[in-house]
PDB file of C-alpha atoms in Angstrom:
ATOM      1  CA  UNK A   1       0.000   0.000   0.000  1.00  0.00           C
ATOM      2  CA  UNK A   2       1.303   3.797  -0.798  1.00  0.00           C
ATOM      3  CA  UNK A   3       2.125   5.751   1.891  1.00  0.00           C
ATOM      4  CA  UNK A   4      -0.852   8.485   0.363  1.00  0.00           C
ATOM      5  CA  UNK A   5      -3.745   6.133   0.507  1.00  0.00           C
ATOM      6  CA  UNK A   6      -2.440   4.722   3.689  1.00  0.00           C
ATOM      7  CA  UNK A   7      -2.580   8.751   4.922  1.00  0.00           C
ATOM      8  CA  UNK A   8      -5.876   9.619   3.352  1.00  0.00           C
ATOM      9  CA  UNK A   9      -7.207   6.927   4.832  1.00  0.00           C
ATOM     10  CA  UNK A  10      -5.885   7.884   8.708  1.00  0.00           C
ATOM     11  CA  UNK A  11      -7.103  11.372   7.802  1.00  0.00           C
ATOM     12  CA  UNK A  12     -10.241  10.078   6.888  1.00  0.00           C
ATOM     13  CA  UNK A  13     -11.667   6.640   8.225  1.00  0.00           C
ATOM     14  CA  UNK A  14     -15.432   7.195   7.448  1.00  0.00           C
ATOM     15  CA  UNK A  15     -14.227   6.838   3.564  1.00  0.00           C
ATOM     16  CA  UNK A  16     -15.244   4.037   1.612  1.00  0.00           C
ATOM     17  CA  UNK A  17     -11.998   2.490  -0.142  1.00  0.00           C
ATOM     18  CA  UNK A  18     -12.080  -0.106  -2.946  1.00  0.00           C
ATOM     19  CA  UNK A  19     -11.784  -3.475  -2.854  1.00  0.00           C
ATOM     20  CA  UNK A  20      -7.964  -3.294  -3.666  1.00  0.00           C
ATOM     21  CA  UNK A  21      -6.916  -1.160  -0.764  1.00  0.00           C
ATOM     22  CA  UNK A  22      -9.687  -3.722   1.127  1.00  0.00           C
ATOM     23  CA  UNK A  23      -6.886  -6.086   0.538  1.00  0.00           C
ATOM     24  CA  UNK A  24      -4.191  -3.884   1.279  1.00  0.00           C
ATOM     25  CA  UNK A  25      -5.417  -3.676   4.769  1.00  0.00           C
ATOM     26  CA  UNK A  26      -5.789  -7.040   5.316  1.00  0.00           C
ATOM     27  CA  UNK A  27      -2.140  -7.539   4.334  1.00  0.00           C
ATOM     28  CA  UNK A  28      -0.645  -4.644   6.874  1.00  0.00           C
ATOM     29  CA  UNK A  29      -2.979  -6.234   9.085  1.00  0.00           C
ATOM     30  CA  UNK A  30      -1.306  -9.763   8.576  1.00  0.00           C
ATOM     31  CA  UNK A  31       1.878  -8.118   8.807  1.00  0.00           C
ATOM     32  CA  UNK A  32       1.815  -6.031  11.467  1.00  0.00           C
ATOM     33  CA  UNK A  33      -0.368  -7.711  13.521  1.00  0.00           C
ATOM     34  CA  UNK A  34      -0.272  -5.354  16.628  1.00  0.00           C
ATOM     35  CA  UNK A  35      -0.765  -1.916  14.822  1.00  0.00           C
ATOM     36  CA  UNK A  36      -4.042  -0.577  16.528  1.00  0.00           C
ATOM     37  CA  UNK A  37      -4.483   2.061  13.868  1.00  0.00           C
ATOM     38  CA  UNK A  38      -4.764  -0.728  11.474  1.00  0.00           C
ATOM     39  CA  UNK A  39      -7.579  -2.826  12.769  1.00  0.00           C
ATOM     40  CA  UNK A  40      -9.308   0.039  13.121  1.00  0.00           C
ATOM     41  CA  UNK A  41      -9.543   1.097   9.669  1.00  0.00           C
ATOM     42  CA  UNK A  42     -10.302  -2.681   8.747  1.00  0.00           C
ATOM     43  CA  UNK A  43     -13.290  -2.197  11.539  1.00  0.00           C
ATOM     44  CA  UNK A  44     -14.557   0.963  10.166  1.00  0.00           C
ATOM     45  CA  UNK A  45     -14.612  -0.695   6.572  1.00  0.00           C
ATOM     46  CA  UNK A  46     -16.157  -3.468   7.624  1.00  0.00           C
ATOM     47  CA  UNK A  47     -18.867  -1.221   9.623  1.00  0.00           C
ATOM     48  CA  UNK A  48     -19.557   0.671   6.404  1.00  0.00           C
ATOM     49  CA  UNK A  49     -19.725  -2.217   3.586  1.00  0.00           C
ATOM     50  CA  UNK A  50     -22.076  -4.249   6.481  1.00  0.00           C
ATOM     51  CA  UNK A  51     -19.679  -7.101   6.033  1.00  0.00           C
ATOM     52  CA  UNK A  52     -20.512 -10.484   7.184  1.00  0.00           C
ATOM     53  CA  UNK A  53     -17.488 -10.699   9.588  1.00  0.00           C
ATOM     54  CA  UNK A  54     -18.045  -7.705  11.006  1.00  0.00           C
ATOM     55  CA  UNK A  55     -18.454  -9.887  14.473  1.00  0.00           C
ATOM     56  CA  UNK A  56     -15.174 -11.486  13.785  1.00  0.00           C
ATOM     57  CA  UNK A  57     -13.496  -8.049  12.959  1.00  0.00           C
ATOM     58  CA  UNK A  58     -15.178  -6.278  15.968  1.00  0.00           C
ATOM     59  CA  UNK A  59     -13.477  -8.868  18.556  1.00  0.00           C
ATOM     60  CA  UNK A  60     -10.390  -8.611  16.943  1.00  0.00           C
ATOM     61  CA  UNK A  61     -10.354  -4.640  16.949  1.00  0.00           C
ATOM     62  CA  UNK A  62     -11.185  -4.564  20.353  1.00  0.00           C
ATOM     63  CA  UNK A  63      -8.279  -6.951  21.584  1.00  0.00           C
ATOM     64  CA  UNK A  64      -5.570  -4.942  20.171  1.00  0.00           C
ATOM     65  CA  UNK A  65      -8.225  -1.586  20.867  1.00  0.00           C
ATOM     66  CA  UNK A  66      -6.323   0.567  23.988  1.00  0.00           C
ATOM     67  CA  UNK A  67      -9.827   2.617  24.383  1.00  0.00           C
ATOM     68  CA  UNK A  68     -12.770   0.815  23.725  1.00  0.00           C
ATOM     69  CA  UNK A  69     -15.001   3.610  24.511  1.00  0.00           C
ATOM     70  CA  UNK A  70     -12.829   5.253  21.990  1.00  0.00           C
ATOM     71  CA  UNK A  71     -13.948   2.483  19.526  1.00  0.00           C
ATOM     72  CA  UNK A  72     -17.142   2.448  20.076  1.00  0.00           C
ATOM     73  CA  UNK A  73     -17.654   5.980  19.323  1.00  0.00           C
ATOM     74  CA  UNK A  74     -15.909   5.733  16.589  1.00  0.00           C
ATOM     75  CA  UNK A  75     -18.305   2.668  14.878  1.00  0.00           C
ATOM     76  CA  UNK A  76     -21.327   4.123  16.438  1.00  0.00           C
ATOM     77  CA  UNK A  77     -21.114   7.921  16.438  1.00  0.00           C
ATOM     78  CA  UNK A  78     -23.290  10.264  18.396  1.00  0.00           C
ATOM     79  CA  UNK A  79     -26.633  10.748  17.489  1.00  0.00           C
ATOM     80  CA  UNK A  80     -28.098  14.358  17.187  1.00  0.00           C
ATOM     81  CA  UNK A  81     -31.777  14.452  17.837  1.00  0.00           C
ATOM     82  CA  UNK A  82     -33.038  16.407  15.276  1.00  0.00           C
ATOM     83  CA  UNK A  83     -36.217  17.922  17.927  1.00  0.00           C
ATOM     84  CA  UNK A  84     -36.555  21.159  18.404  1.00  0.00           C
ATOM     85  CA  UNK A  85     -36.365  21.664  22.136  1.00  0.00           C
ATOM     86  CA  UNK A  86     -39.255  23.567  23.206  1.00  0.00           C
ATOM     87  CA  UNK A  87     -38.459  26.748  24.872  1.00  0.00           C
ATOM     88  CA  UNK A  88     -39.822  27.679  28.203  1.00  0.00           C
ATOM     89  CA  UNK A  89     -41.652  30.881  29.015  1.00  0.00           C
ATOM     90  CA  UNK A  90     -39.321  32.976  29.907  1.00  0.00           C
ATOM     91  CA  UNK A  91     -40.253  35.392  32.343  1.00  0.00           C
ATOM     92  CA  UNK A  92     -38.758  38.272  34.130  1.00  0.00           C
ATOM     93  CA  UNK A  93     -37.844  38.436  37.312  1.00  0.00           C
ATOM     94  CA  UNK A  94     -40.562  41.022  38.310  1.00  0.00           C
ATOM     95  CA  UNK A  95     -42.870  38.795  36.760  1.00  0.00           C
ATOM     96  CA  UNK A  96     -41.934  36.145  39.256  1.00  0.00           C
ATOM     97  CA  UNK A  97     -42.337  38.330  42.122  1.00  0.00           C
ATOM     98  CA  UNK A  98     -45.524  39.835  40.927  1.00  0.00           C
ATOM     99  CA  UNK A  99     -47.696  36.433  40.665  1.00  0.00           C
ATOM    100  CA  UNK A 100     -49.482  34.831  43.897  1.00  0.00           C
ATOM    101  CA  UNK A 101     -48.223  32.644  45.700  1.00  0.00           C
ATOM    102  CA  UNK A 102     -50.930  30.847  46.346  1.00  0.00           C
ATOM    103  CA  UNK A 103     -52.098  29.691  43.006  1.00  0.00           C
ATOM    104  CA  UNK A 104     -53.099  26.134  44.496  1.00  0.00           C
ATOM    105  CA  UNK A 105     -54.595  25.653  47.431  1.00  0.00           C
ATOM    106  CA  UNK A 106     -52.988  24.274  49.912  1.00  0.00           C
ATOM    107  CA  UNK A 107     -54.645  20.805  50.510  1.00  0.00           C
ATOM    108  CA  UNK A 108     -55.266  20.669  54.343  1.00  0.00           C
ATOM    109  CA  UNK A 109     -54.602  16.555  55.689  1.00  0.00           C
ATOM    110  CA  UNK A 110     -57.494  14.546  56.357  1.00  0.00           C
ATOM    111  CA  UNK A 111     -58.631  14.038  60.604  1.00  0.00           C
ATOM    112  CA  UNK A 112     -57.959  10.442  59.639  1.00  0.00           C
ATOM    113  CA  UNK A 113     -55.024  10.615  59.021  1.00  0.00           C
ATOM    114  CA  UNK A 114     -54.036  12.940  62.221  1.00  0.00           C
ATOM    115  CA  UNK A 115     -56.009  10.472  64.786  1.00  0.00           C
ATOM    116  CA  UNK A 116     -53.434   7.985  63.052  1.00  0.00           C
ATOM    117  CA  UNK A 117     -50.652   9.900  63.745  1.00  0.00           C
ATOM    118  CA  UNK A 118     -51.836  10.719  67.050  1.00  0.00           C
ATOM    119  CA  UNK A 119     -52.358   6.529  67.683  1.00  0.00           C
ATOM    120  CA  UNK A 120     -48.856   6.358  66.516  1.00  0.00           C
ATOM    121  CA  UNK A 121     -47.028   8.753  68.575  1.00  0.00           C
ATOM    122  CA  UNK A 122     -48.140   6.901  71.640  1.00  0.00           C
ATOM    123  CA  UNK A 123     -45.813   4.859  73.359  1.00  0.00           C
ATOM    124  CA  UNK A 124     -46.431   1.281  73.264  1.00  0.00           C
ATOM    125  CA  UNK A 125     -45.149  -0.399  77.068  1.00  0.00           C
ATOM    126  CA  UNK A 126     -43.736  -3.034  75.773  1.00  0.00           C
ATOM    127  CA  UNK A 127     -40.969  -1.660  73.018  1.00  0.00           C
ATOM    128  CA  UNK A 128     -40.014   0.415  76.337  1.00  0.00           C
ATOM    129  CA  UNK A 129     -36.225  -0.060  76.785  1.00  0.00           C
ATOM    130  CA  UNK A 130     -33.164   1.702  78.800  1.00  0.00           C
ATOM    131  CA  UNK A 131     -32.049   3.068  75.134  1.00  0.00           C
ATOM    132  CA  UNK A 132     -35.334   4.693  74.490  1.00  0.00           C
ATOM    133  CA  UNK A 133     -35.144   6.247  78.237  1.00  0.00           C
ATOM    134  CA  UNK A 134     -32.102   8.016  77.942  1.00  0.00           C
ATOM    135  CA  UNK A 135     -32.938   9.185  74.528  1.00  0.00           C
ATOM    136  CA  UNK A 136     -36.289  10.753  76.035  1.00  0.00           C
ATOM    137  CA  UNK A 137     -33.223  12.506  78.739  1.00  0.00           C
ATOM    138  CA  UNK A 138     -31.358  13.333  75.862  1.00  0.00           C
ATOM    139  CA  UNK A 139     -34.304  15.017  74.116  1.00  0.00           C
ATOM    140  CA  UNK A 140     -35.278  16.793  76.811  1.00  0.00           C
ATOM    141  CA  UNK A 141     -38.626  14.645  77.802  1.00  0.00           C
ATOM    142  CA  UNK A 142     -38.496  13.912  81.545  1.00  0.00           C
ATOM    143  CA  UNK A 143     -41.297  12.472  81.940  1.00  0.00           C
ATOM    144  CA  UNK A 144     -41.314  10.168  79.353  1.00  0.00           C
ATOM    145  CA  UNK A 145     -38.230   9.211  80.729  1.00  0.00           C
ATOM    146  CA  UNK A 146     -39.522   8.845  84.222  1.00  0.00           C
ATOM    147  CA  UNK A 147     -42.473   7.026  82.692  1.00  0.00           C
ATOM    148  CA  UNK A 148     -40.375   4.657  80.736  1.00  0.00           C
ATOM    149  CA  UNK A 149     -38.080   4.118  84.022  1.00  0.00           C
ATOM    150  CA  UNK A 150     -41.215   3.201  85.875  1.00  0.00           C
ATOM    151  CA  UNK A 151     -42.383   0.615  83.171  1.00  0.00           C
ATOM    152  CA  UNK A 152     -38.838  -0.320  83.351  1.00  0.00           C
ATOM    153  CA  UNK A 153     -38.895  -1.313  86.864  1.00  0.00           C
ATOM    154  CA  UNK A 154     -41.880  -3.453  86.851  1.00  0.00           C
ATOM    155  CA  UNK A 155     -40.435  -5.331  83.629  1.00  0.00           C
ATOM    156  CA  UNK A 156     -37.368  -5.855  85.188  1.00  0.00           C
ATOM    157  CA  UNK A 157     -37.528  -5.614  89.145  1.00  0.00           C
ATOM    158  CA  UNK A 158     -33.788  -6.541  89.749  1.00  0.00           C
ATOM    159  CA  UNK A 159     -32.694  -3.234  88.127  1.00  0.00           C
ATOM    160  CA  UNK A 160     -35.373  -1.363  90.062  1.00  0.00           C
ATOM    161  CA  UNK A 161     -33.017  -0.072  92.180  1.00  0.00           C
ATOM    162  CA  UNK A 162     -30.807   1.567  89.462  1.00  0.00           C
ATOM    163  CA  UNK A 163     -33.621   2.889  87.647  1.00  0.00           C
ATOM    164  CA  UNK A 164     -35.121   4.449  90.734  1.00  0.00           C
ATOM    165  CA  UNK A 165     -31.829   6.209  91.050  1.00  0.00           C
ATOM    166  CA  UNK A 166     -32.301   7.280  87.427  1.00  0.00           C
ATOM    167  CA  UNK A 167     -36.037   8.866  88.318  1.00  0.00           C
ATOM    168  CA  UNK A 168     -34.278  10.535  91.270  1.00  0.00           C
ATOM    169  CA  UNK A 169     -31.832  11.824  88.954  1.00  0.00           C
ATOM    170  CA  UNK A 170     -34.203  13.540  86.460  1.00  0.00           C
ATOM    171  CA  UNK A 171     -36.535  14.648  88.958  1.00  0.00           C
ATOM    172  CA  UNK A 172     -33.770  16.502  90.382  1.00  0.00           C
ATOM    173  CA  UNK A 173     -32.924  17.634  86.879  1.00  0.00           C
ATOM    174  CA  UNK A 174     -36.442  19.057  86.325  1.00  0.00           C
ATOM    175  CA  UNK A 175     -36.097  21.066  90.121  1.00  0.00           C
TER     176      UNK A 175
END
């Protein structure tokens, strides 16, 4: 192969070549087998002429391929949707300022829904744990705390005495 048509062909890939220079290829391919640059152009042809190996070539390509993000792009280019984006109103920023705010009412929730969340918030005596006392401290709810100590002490009545001291403890906390 010339050094020109091997040029013109780097410069431009995309190019349909005969079936001579097809050949050509195929022979630099053969002889120097590890030449990225020239599987590439033997993928590209075979992309463009839909050969039948194309699968064959494609695996090949992408062996010796350094990038093969690179190589994908370069068999499957970039398609530009061809939609005309839709442009937005575009308003000022007085315009902004200068519409109500309350376009849509504000949907107010249902009682149902706030007797459920009332039903919920109550404390169940039996997921009652030290953890869950100390957090109530931590948060600032004595008596949660102090009731949670007292359920405490009847679930567990060998640790009454340290939760007792506890109760004594916040109650001071609260005075």
């Amino acid at each position: 192969m010339k050094k020109s048509i091997f040029n013109t062909l780097i410069k431009n890939p995309k190019k349909k070549i005969d079936n001579t220079s097809k050949d050509e290829v195929n022979q630099l391919k053969n002889k120097f087998p590890y030449c990225e640059l020239i599987h590439n152009l033997s993928l590209i042809q075979a992309s463009l002429d839909d050969d039948i190996n194309f699968n064959e070539v494609l695996s090949l390509s992408s062996l010796y391929s350094i990038n093969r993000e690179k190589l994908f792009t370069t068999i499957n280019p970039k398609i530009i949707s061809s939609k005309s984006q839709t442009s937005l109103n575009k308003y000022h920023f007085e315009e902004w300022l200068q519409k109500p705010l309350t376009k849509k009412p504000k949907s107010k929730p249902k009682k149902q829904t706030l007797n459920r969340l009332e039903t919920s918030i109550t404390d169940n005596d039996y997921l009652t744990t030290e953890t869950l006392a100390e957090l109530y401290i931590d948060q600032g709810y004595y008596e949660r705390a102090i009731q949670a100590y007292n359920i405490l002490c009847l679930k567990y009545p060998k640790k009454s005495g340290l939760f007792a001291n506890r109760i004594k403890d916040i109650k001071t906390k609260i005075n």
